[in-house]
Short mmCIF file of C-alpha atoms and ligand atoms in Angstrom, two decimals:
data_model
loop_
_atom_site.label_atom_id
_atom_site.label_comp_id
_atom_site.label_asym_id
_atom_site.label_seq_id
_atom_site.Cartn_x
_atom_site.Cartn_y
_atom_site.Cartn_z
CA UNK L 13 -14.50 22.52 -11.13
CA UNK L 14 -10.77 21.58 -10.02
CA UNK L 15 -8.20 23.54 -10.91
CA UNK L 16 -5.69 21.50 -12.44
CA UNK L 17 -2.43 23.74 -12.32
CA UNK L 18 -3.19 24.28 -8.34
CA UNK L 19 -4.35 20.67 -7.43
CA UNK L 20 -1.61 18.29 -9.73
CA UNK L 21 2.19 20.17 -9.84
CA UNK L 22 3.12 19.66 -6.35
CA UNK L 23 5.67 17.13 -6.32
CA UNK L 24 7.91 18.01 -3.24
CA UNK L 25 5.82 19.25 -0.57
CA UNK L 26 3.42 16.77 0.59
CA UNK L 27 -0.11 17.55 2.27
CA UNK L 28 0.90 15.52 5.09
CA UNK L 29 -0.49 16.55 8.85
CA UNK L 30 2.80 15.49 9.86
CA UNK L 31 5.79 14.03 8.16
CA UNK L 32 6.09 10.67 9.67
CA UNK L 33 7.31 8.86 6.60
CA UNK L 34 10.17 10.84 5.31
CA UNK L 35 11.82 9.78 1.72
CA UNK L 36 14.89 11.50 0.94
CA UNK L 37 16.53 11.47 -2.07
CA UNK L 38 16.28 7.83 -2.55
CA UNK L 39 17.93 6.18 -5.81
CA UNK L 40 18.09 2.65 -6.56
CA UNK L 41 20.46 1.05 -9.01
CA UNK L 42 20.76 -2.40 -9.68
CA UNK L 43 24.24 -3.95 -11.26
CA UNK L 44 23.93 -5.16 -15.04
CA UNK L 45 26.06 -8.76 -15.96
CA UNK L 46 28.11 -6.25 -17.74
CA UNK L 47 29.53 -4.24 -15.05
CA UNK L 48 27.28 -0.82 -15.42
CA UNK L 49 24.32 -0.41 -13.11
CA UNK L 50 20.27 0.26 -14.42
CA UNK L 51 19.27 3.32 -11.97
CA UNK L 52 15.95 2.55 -11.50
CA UNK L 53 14.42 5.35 -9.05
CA UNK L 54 16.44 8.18 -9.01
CA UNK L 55 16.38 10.64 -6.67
CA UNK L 56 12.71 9.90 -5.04
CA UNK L 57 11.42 12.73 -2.33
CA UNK L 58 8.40 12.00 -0.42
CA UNK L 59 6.45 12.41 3.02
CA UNK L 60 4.00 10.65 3.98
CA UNK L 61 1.39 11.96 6.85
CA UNK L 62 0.76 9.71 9.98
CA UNK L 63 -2.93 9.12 9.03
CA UNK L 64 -2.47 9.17 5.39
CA UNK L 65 -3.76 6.27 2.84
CA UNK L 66 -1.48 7.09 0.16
CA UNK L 67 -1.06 5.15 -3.59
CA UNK L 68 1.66 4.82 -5.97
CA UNK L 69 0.47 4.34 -9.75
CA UNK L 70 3.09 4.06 -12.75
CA UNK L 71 3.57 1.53 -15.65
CA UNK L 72 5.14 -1.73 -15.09
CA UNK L 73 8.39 -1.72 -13.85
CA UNK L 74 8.71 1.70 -13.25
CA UNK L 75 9.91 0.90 -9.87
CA UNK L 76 7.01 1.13 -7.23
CA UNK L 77 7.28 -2.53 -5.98
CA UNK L 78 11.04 -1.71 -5.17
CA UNK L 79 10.53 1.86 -3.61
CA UNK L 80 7.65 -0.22 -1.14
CA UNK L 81 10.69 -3.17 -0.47
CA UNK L 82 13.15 -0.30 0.01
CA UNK L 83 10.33 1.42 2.76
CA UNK L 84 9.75 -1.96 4.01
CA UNK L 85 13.61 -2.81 4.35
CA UNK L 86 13.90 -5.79 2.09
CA UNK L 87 16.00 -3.45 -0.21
CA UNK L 88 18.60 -0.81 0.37
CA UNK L 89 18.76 2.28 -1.24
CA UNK L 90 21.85 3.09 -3.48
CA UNK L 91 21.69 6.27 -2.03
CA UNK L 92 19.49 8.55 -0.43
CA UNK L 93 17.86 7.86 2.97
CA UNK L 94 14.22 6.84 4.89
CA UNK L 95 12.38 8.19 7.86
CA UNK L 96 9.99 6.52 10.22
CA UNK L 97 8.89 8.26 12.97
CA UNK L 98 12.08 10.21 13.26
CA UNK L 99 14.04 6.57 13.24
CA UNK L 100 16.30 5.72 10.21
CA UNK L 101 15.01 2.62 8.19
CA UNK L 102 17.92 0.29 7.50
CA UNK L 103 16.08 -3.45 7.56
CA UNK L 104 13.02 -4.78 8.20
CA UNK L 105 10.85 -4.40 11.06
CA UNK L 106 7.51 -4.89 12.86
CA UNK L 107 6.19 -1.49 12.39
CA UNK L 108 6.15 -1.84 8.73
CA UNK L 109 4.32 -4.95 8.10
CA UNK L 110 3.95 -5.88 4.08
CA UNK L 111 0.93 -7.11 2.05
CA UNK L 112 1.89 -8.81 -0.69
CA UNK L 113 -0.19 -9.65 -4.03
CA UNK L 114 0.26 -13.30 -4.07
CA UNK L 115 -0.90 -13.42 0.13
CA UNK L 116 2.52 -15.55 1.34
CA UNK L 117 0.64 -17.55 3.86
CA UNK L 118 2.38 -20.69 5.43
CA UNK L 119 0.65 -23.90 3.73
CA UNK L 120 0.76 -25.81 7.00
CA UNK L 121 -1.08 -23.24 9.34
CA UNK L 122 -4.53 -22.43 9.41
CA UNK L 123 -6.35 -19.35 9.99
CA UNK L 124 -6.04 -18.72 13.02
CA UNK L 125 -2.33 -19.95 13.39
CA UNK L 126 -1.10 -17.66 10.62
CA UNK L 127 -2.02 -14.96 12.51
CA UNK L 128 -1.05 -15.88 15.98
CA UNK L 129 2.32 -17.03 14.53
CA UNK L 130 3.35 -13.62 13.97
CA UNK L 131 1.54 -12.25 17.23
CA UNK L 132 3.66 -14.61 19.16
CA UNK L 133 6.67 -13.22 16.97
CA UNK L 134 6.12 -9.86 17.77
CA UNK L 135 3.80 -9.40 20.72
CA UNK L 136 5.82 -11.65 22.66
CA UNK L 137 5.32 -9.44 25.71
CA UNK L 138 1.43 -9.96 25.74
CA UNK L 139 -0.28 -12.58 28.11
CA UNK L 140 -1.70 -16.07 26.01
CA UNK L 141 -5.10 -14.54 27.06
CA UNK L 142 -4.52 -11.28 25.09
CA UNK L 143 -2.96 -12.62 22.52
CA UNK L 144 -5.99 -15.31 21.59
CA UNK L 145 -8.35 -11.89 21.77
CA UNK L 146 -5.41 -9.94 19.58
CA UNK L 147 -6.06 -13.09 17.23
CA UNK L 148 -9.86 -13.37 17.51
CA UNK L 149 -10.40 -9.46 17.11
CA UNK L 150 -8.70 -9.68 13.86
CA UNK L 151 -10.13 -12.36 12.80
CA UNK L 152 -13.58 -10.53 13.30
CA UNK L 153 -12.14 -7.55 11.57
CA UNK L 154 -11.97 -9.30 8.21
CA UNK L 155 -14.97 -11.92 8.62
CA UNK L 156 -12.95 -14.64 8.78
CA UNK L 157 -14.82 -16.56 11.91
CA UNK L 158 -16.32 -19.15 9.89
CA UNK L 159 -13.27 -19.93 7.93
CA UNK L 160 -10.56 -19.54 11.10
CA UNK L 161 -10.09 -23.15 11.58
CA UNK L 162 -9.28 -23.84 7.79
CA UNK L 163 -5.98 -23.97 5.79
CA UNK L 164 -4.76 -21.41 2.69
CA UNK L 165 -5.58 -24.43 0.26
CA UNK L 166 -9.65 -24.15 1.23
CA UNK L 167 -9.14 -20.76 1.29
CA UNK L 168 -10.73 -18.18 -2.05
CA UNK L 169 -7.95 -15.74 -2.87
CA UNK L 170 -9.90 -12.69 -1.44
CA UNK L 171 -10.18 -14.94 1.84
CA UNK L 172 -6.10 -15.22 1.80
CA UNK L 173 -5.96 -12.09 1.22
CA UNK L 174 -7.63 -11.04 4.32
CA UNK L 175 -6.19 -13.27 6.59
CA UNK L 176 -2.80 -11.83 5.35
CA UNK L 177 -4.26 -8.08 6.10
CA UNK L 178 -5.43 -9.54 9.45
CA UNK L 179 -1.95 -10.70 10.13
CA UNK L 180 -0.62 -7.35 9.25
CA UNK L 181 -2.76 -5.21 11.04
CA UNK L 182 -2.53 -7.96 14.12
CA UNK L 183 0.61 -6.87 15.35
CA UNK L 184 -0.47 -2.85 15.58
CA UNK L 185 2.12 -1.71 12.91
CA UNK L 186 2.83 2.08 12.28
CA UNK L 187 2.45 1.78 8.63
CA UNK L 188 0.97 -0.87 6.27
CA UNK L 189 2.81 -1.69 2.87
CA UNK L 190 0.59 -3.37 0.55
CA UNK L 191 2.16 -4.10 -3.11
CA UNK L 192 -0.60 -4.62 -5.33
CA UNK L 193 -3.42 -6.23 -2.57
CA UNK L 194 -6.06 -6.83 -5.04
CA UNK L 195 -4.37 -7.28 -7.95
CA UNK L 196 -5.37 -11.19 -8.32
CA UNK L 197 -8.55 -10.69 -7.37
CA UNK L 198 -11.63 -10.58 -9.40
CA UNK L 199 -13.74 -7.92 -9.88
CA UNK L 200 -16.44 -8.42 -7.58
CA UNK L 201 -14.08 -9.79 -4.79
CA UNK L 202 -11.97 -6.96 -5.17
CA UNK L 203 -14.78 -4.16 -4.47
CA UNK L 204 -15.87 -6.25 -1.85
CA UNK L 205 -12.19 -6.20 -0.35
CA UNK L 206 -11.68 -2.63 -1.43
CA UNK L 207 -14.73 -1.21 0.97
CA UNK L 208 -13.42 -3.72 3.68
CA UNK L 209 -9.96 -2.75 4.36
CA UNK L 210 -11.43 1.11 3.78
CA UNK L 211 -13.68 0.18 6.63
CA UNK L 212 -10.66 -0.52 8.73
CA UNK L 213 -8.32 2.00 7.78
CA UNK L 214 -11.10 4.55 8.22
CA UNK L 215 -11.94 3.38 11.68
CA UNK L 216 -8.26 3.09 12.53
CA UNK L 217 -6.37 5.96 10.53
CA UNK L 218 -2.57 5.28 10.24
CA UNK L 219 0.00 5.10 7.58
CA UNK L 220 -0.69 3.41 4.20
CA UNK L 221 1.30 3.08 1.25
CA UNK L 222 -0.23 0.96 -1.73
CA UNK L 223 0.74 0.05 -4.85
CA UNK L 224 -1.74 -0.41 -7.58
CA UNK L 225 -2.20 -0.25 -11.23
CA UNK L 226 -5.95 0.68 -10.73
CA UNK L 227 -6.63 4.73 -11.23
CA UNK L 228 -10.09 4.09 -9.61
CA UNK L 229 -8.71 1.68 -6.84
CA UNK L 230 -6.23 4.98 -6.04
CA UNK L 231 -9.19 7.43 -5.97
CA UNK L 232 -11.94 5.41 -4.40
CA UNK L 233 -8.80 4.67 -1.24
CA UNK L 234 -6.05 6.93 -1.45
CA UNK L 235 -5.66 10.69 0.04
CA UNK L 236 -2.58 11.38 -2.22
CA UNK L 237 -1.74 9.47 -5.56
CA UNK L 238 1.98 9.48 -6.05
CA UNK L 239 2.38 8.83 -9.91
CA UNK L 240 6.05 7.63 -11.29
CA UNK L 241 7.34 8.09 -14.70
CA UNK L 242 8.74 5.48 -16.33
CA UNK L 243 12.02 3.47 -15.48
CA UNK L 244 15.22 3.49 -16.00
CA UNK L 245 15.51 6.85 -13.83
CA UNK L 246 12.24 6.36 -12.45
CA UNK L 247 11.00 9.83 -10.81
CA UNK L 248 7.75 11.08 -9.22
CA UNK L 249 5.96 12.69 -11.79
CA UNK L 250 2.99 14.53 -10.20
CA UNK L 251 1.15 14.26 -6.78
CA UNK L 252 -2.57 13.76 -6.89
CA UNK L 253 -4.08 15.21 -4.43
CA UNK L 254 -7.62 13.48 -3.85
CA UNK L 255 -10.26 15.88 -1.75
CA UNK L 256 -12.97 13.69 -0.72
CA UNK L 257 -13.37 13.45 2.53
CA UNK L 258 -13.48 9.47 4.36
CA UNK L 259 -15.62 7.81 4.76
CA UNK L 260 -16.22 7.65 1.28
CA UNK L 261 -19.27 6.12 -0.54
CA UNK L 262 -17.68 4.70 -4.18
CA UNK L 263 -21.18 5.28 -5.61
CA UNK L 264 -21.37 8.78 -4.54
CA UNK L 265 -18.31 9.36 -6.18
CA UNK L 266 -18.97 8.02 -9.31
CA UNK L 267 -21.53 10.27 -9.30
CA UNK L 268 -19.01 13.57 -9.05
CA UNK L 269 -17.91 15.42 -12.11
CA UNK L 270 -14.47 16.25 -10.19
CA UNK L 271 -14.36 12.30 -9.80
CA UNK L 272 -13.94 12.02 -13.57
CA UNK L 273 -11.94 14.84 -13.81
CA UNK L 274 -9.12 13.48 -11.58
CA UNK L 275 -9.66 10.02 -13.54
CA UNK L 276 -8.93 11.32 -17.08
CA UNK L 277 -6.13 13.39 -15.23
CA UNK L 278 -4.07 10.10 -14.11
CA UNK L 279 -5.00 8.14 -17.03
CA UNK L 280 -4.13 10.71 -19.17
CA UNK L 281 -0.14 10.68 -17.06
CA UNK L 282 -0.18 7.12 -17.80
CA UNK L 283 -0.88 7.82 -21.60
CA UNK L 284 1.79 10.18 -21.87
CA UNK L 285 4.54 7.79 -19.53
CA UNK L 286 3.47 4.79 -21.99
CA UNK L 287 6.42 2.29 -21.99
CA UNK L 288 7.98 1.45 -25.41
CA UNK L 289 8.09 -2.48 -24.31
CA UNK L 290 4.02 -2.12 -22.82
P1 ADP Y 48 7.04 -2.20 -10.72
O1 ADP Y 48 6.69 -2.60 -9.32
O2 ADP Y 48 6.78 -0.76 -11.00
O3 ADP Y 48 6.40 -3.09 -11.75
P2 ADP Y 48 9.69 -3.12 -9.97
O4 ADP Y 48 9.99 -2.27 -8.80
O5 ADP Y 48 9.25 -4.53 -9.73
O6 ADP Y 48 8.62 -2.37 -10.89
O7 ADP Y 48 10.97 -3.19 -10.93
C1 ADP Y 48 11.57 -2.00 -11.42
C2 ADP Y 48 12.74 -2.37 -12.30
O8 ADP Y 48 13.79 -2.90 -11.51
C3 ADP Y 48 12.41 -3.41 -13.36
O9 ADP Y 48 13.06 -3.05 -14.56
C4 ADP Y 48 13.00 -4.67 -12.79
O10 ADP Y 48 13.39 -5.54 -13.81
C5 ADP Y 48 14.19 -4.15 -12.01
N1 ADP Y 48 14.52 -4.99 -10.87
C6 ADP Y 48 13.74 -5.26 -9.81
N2 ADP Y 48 14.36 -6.05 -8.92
C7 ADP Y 48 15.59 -6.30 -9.45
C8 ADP Y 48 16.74 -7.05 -9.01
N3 ADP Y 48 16.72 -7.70 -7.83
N4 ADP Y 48 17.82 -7.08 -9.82
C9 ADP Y 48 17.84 -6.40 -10.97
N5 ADP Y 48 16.82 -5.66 -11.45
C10 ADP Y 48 15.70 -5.61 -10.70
#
């Protein structure tokens, strides 16, 4: 048995090995037509450990999509400040590279040139010899040999998805963003793309932050579920921490009690944060 009281209140002080992603007091307020401002996150804390696969679960529009674009740099913060590897986050850069739901692959390029196009943009220091292997590794990585040659349009959506993890990964980032990965995906493909990019990330530990709706996507993946109340003044609400050891085998789990336990635990936070408008 968990013990909930030990295991769930620990909002501020993150299980992190190291703090590598540092959140600090981050609010976000956008400006209304009328003049006043909608604060949507107010006053977010958060580290994040240098291996850690970390997801953030809350109701639509709580904010988690803007506190990824504000760690990615497409956003500001109103106030409040980030940390990456000791280095103040002000716009966007390499060593944050974004997944996005809806994959954002360019129409015109295949495969293969989506992903060398942003190896050439940000290995530029690598030789044309190391960059086709940088390519071809990743590729390989997401089982996209047969298909490298092709463009988005022949593409399935869990194939575009993995070319645009491929791309990410590519350029050796410090920390992946992905905002809702699998979200369009169906079922099947999205187990199938689940265990992949687990495969990875368990092979190659580094920073993750994911957004998801799924409770069981966050357990099966995640080491620490960072759930958000609902917006305006958008808050973490609890940390879920998630003990099972990587790799992890999604059937074993299921097969857990303590699995359940930490289910009904999240789902029943989302219960109580319901949205009035949901
Ligand atoms: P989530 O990802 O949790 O669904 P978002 O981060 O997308 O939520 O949005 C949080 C809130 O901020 C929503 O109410 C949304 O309407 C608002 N919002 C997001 N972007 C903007 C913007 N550029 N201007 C004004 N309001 C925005």
């Amino acid at each position: 048995m968990i013990k909930p009281t030990a295991n769930f209140a620990n909002v501020q002080t993150a299980n992190s090995s190291k703090e590598f992603l540092v959140i600090e007091n981050v609010t976000k307020a956008y400006p209304k037509p009328n003049g006043d401002e909608t604060v949507v996150l107010d006053d977010i804390n958060l580290t994040i450990g240098e291996n850690e696969y970390i997801s953030i679960i809350g109701h639509s529009g709580c904010g988690k999509s803007t506190l990824l674009k504000i760690v990615s740099g497409l956003e500001r913060a109103t106030s409040g400040s980030i940390w990456l590897d000791g280095r103040e986050i002000r716009k966007p850069g390499a060593e944050r590279m974004m997944v996005f739901q809806h994959y954002s692959l360019l129409p015109w390029l295949t495969v293969r040139e989506n992903i060398r196009l942003a190896v050439d943009e940000v290995l530029d220091h690598l030789t044309p010899a190391d960059k086709r292997r940088v390519v071809d590794e990743h590729i390989a990585m997401v089982n996209l040999n047969a298909a490298s040659e092709k463009y988005p349009d022949e593409l399935s959506g869990g194939m575009k998805q993995r070319v645009g993890i491929a791309r990410a990964l590519a350029i050796r980032p410090k920390m992946l963003l992905m905002d809702e990965p699998f979200g369009a995906l169906d079922a099947l493909t999205r187990g199938r793309l689940q265990r992949q990019v687990l495969d990875i990330w368990e092979n190659q530990r580094q920073a993750v932050m994911m957004v998801t709706h799924d409770v069981d996507e966050a357990l099966y993946m995640s080491d620490r579920i960072i759930m958000m109340t609902n917006g305006p003044h958008a808050k973490i609400g609890e940390i879920l921490e998630v003990p099972f050891s990587h790799p992890r085998n999604l059937k074993e789990l299921r097969e857990l009690p303590i699995y359940y336990e930490l289910r009904n635990h999240a789902l029943n936070f989302l219960d109580r944060n319901f949205s009035q408008d949901e």
